[in-house]
mmCIF file of C-alpha atoms in Angstrom:
data_model
loop_
_atom_site.group_PDB
_atom_site.id
_atom_site.type_symbol
_atom_site.label_atom_id
_atom_site.label_comp_id
_atom_site.label_asym_id
_atom_site.label_seq_id
_atom_site.Cartn_x
_atom_site.Cartn_y
_atom_site.Cartn_z
ATOM 1 C CA MET A 166 0.156 0.028 -0.154
ATOM 2 C CA ALA A 167 2.789 2.667 0.950
ATOM 3 C CA ALA A 168 4.075 1.964 -2.521
ATOM 4 C CA VAL A 169 0.934 2.885 -4.142
ATOM 5 C CA ARG A 170 0.170 5.790 -2.058
ATOM 6 C CA GLY A 171 3.937 7.032 -3.307
ATOM 7 C CA VAL A 172 3.122 6.540 -6.871
ATOM 8 C CA ARG A 173 -0.387 8.686 -6.283
ATOM 9 C CA ALA A 174 2.042 11.441 -4.396
ATOM 10 C CA VAL A 175 4.859 11.407 -7.372
ATOM 11 C CA ARG A 176 1.961 12.192 -10.105
ATOM 12 C CA TYR A 177 0.519 14.423 -8.384
ATOM 13 C CA ARG A 178 3.402 16.529 -7.774
ATOM 14 C CA ARG A 179 4.014 16.732 -11.403
ATOM 15 C CA LEU A 180 3.846 20.580 -11.813
ATOM 16 C CA PRO A 181 1.460 21.514 -15.313
ATOM 17 C CA LEU A 182 4.901 22.805 -17.221
ATOM 18 C CA ASP A 183 6.483 19.006 -16.526
ATOM 19 C CA LEU A 184 3.123 16.978 -18.330
ATOM 20 C CA ILE A 185 3.590 19.344 -21.454
ATOM 21 C CA ARG A 186 7.630 19.072 -20.913
ATOM 22 C CA GLU A 187 6.501 15.548 -21.621
ATOM 23 C CA GLU A 188 3.782 15.411 -24.537
ATOM 24 C CA PHE A 189 5.970 17.210 -26.373
ATOM 25 C CA ALA A 190 8.297 15.240 -26.378
ATOM 26 C CA ARG A 191 6.483 12.497 -27.596
ATOM 27 C CA LEU A 192 5.831 14.343 -30.472
ATOM 28 C CA ALA A 193 8.742 16.543 -30.847
ATOM 29 C CA GLY A 194 10.375 13.205 -32.372
ATOM 30 C CA GLU A 195 7.709 12.368 -34.906
ATOM 31 C CA THR A 196 6.791 13.428 -38.017
ATOM 32 C CA GLY A 197 3.017 12.760 -37.684
ATOM 33 C CA PRO A 198 0.177 14.761 -36.970
ATOM 34 C CA SER A 199 1.825 17.720 -35.835
ATOM 35 C CA ALA A 200 4.580 18.224 -38.413
ATOM 36 C CA VAL A 201 4.553 21.480 -40.530
ATOM 37 C CA ASN A 202 5.423 21.073 -44.120
ATOM 38 C CA GLY A 203 9.038 23.113 -44.253
ATOM 39 C CA ALA A 204 8.503 24.300 -47.881
ATOM 40 C CA ALA A 205 5.303 26.633 -46.778
ATOM 41 C CA PHE A 206 7.934 29.266 -45.446
ATOM 42 C CA ALA A 207 11.754 30.901 -46.810
ATOM 43 C CA HIS A 208 14.074 29.285 -44.598
ATOM 44 C CA LEU A 209 13.375 26.109 -43.593
ATOM 45 C CA PRO A 210 14.348 22.994 -45.291
ATOM 46 C CA ASP A 211 12.045 21.779 -47.840
ATOM 47 C CA ARG A 212 10.787 18.412 -45.897
ATOM 48 C CA MET A 213 8.380 17.446 -42.949
ATOM 49 C CA LEU A 214 8.998 18.578 -39.669
ATOM 50 C CA GLY A 215 8.461 16.784 -36.722
ATOM 51 C CA PRO A 216 7.535 19.737 -33.478
ATOM 52 C CA GLY A 217 10.842 19.510 -31.803
ATOM 53 C CA GLU A 218 13.361 19.945 -35.270
ATOM 54 C CA LEU A 219 10.901 23.142 -35.682
ATOM 55 C CA ARG A 220 11.473 24.519 -32.383
ATOM 56 C CA GLY A 221 15.020 24.465 -32.884
ATOM 57 C CA LEU A 222 15.386 26.185 -35.774
ATOM 58 C CA LEU A 223 12.742 29.173 -34.970
ATOM 59 C CA LEU A 224 14.843 29.879 -31.994
ATOM 60 C CA ARG A 225 17.702 29.981 -34.550
ATOM 61 C CA PRO A 226 19.467 33.630 -34.062
ATOM 62 C CA GLU A 227 19.263 33.705 -37.921
ATOM 63 C CA CYS A 228 16.199 32.933 -38.503
ATOM 64 C CA PRO A 229 14.045 35.938 -39.965
ATOM 65 C CA PRO A 230 10.724 37.641 -37.108
ATOM 66 C CA ALA A 231 8.668 37.018 -40.355
ATOM 67 C CA VAL A 232 9.530 33.165 -41.101
ATOM 68 C CA ARG A 233 9.403 32.990 -37.270
ATOM 69 C CA ASP A 234 5.765 34.598 -36.729
ATOM 70 C CA ALA A 235 4.063 32.948 -40.329
ATOM 71 C CA VAL A 236 4.873 29.712 -38.819
ATOM 72 C CA TRP A 237 3.385 30.594 -35.170
ATOM 73 C CA ALA A 238 0.447 32.327 -36.738
ATOM 74 C CA HIS A 239 -0.262 28.435 -38.970
ATOM 75 C CA LEU A 240 0.595 26.373 -35.387
ATOM 76 C CA VAL A 241 -2.845 28.748 -33.469
ATOM 77 C CA ALA A 242 -4.321 28.434 -36.936
ATOM 78 C CA ARG A 243 -3.883 25.187 -36.328
ATOM 79 C CA ALA A 244 -4.764 24.759 -32.854
ATOM 80 C CA ARG A 245 -7.895 26.233 -33.143
ATOM 81 C CA VAL A 246 -9.396 24.515 -35.746
ATOM 82 C CA GLU A 247 -8.046 20.935 -34.730
ATOM 83 C CA GLY A 248 -6.851 21.789 -30.669
ATOM 84 C CA GLY A 249 -5.388 18.152 -29.236
ATOM 85 C CA CYS A 250 -2.160 18.032 -30.248
ATOM 86 C CA TRP A 251 -2.132 21.429 -32.395
ATOM 87 C CA THR A 252 -2.933 23.054 -28.639
ATOM 88 C CA VAL A 253 -0.193 20.893 -26.857
ATOM 89 C CA GLY A 254 2.794 21.570 -29.845
ATOM 90 C CA CYS A 255 1.854 25.546 -29.659
ATOM 91 C CA ALA A 256 2.439 25.495 -25.674
ATOM 92 C CA GLY A 257 5.860 22.568 -25.875
ATOM 93 C CA MET A 258 6.808 25.179 -28.658
ATOM 94 C CA ALA A 259 6.822 28.260 -26.653
ATOM 95 C CA LEU A 260 8.095 26.535 -23.398
ATOM 96 C CA PRO A 261 11.479 28.382 -22.706
ATOM 97 C CA ALA A 262 9.095 31.346 -22.623
ATOM 98 C CA LEU A 263 6.642 29.778 -20.193
ATOM 99 C CA VAL A 264 9.042 28.685 -18.320
ATOM 100 C CA ARG A 265 10.896 32.098 -18.031
ATOM 101 C CA VAL A 266 7.413 33.825 -17.009
ATOM 102 C CA THR A 267 6.734 31.033 -14.720
ATOM 103 C CA VAL A 268 9.719 30.917 -12.999
ATOM 104 C CA TRP A 269 9.053 34.683 -12.241
ATOM 105 C CA VAL A 270 5.874 34.299 -10.595
ATOM 106 C CA ALA A 271 6.277 30.965 -8.451
ATOM 107 C CA ALA A 272 8.894 32.889 -6.877
ATOM 108 C CA ARG A 273 7.200 35.337 -5.619
ATOM 109 C CA TYR A 274 3.515 33.582 -5.791
ATOM 110 C CA PRO A 275 2.705 32.776 -1.840
ATOM 111 C CA GLY A 276 0.846 29.493 -2.896
ATOM 112 C CA ASP A 277 1.878 26.480 -4.713
ATOM 113 C CA VAL A 278 3.180 26.390 -7.560
ATOM 114 C CA GLN A 279 1.145 24.128 -9.207
ATOM 115 C CA ASP A 280 -1.322 27.005 -8.751
ATOM 116 C CA ALA A 281 1.439 29.008 -10.142
ATOM 117 C CA GLU A 282 2.259 27.589 -13.069
ATOM 118 C CA ALA A 283 -1.469 26.792 -13.979
ATOM 119 C CA GLU A 284 -2.250 30.352 -14.630
ATOM 120 C CA VAL A 285 0.650 30.780 -16.897
ATOM 121 C CA LEU A 286 -0.284 27.740 -18.886
ATOM 122 C CA ALA A 287 -4.311 29.310 -18.548
ATOM 123 C CA GLY A 288 -2.903 32.553 -19.740
ATOM 124 C CA PHE A 289 -0.979 30.669 -22.406
ATOM 125 C CA PHE A 290 -4.066 28.885 -23.451
ATOM 126 C CA ALA A 291 -6.351 31.679 -23.726
ATOM 127 C CA GLY A 292 -4.008 34.072 -25.607
ATOM 128 C CA LEU A 293 -4.203 30.692 -28.439
ATOM 129 C CA ALA A 294 -7.867 31.776 -28.454
ATOM 130 C CA THR A 295 -7.707 35.348 -28.935
ATOM 131 C CA VAL A 296 -4.275 36.252 -30.603
ATOM 132 C CA ASP A 297 -4.136 38.332 -33.605
ATOM 133 C CA LEU A 298 -2.996 35.989 -35.972
ATOM 134 C CA GLY A 299 -3.092 39.633 -39.420
ATOM 135 C CA ARG A 300 0.036 40.931 -36.549
ATOM 136 C CA ALA A 301 3.845 40.353 -35.841
ATOM 137 C CA HIS A 302 5.500 39.255 -32.843
ATOM 138 C CA VAL A 303 2.871 36.363 -32.477
ATOM 139 C CA LEU A 304 4.538 34.410 -29.932
ATOM 140 C CA LEU A 305 5.637 37.219 -28.268
ATOM 141 C CA ARG A 306 2.157 37.972 -27.588
ATOM 142 C CA LEU A 307 0.891 34.933 -26.329
ATOM 143 C CA VAL A 308 3.997 35.207 -23.864
ATOM 144 C CA TRP A 309 2.719 37.877 -22.820
ATOM 145 C CA ALA A 310 -1.177 36.854 -22.672
ATOM 146 C CA ALA A 311 0.673 34.233 -20.151
ATOM 147 C CA ARG A 312 2.656 36.704 -17.992
ATOM 148 C CA ARG A 313 -0.492 39.267 -17.901
ATOM 149 C CA ALA A 314 -2.681 35.962 -16.115
ATOM 150 C CA GLY A 315 0.590 34.680 -13.755
ATOM 151 C CA PHE A 316 0.680 38.672 -13.191
ATOM 152 C CA ALA A 317 -3.398 38.634 -12.150
ATOM 153 C CA ALA A 318 -3.234 35.761 -10.413
ATOM 154 C CA LEU A 319 0.022 36.788 -7.722
ATOM 155 C CA THR A 320 -1.812 39.692 -7.464
ATOM 156 C CA GLU A 321 -5.082 37.954 -6.673
ATOM 157 C CA ALA A 322 -3.071 36.313 -3.914
ATOM 158 C CA LEU A 323 -0.948 38.517 -2.401
ATOM 159 C CA ASP A 324 -4.127 40.892 -1.874
ATOM 160 C CA ALA A 325 -5.967 37.929 0.123
ATOM 161 C CA PRO A 326 -6.082 38.079 3.129
ATOM 162 C CA VAL A 327 -4.095 35.609 5.209
ATOM 163 C CA PRO A 328 -5.028 32.626 6.653
ATOM 164 C CA VAL A 329 -4.852 32.482 10.372
ATOM 165 C CA ALA A 330 -5.581 29.142 12.163
ATOM 166 C CA PRO A 331 -8.559 29.223 15.202
ATOM 167 C CA ARG A 332 -6.395 29.354 18.321
ATOM 168 C CA PHE A 333 -4.001 32.111 17.062
ATOM 169 C CA GLY A 334 -6.342 34.700 15.900
ATOM 170 C CA PRO A 335 -7.965 36.989 17.757
ATOM 171 C CA ALA A 336 -10.653 36.204 20.710
ATOM 172 C CA PRO A 337 -14.059 36.553 20.197
ATOM 173 C CA PRO A 338 -16.174 38.885 22.565
ATOM 174 C CA ALA A 339 -17.260 36.958 25.739
ATOM 175 C CA ARG A 340 -21.159 37.816 25.781
ATOM 176 C CA ASP A 341 -21.201 38.291 29.073
ATOM 177 C CA GLY A 342 -18.609 40.715 29.033
ATOM 178 C CA ALA A 343 -15.916 39.165 31.319
ATOM 179 C CA ILE A 344 -12.368 38.527 29.556
ATOM 180 C CA ARG A 345 -10.851 35.758 27.969
ATOM 181 C CA THR A 346 -7.442 34.652 29.206
#
């Protein structure tokens, strides 16, 4: 029974970005349903590219910003239409930036790190549904959506009243006016 509890605890403690990282790693090795035809974009190889290879190509400094935006617009459009592996693919492609945002939020977040990561990721996913694909800097605007969501959660958590254990808070007034000790 102890072994089962240990396994449950390990599963429970996996953070949201860890789950994205694991699923993206599965997709990254494939040139299956989430592959992108590089021939459709200038400066990319003329073949099908798996998400892992595509992320590596887009992260290179020599990749023109216009190509990055075109690829990101394509990825977001597919995520909006098909969801599933395309949505996970987008989160995995943005993972380096999402990790930086999450580290910043989690370092200041008074609650559980899982909550901070979940808020950042929820902001990213909300951005996927709303970001204007006709404007430049698609990824940057998605990351800012994630950052705004993380900052909003942080602000709400810091503004919340500090919980007080029943025996450590102020004593309720006595009904008879006597002072309690």
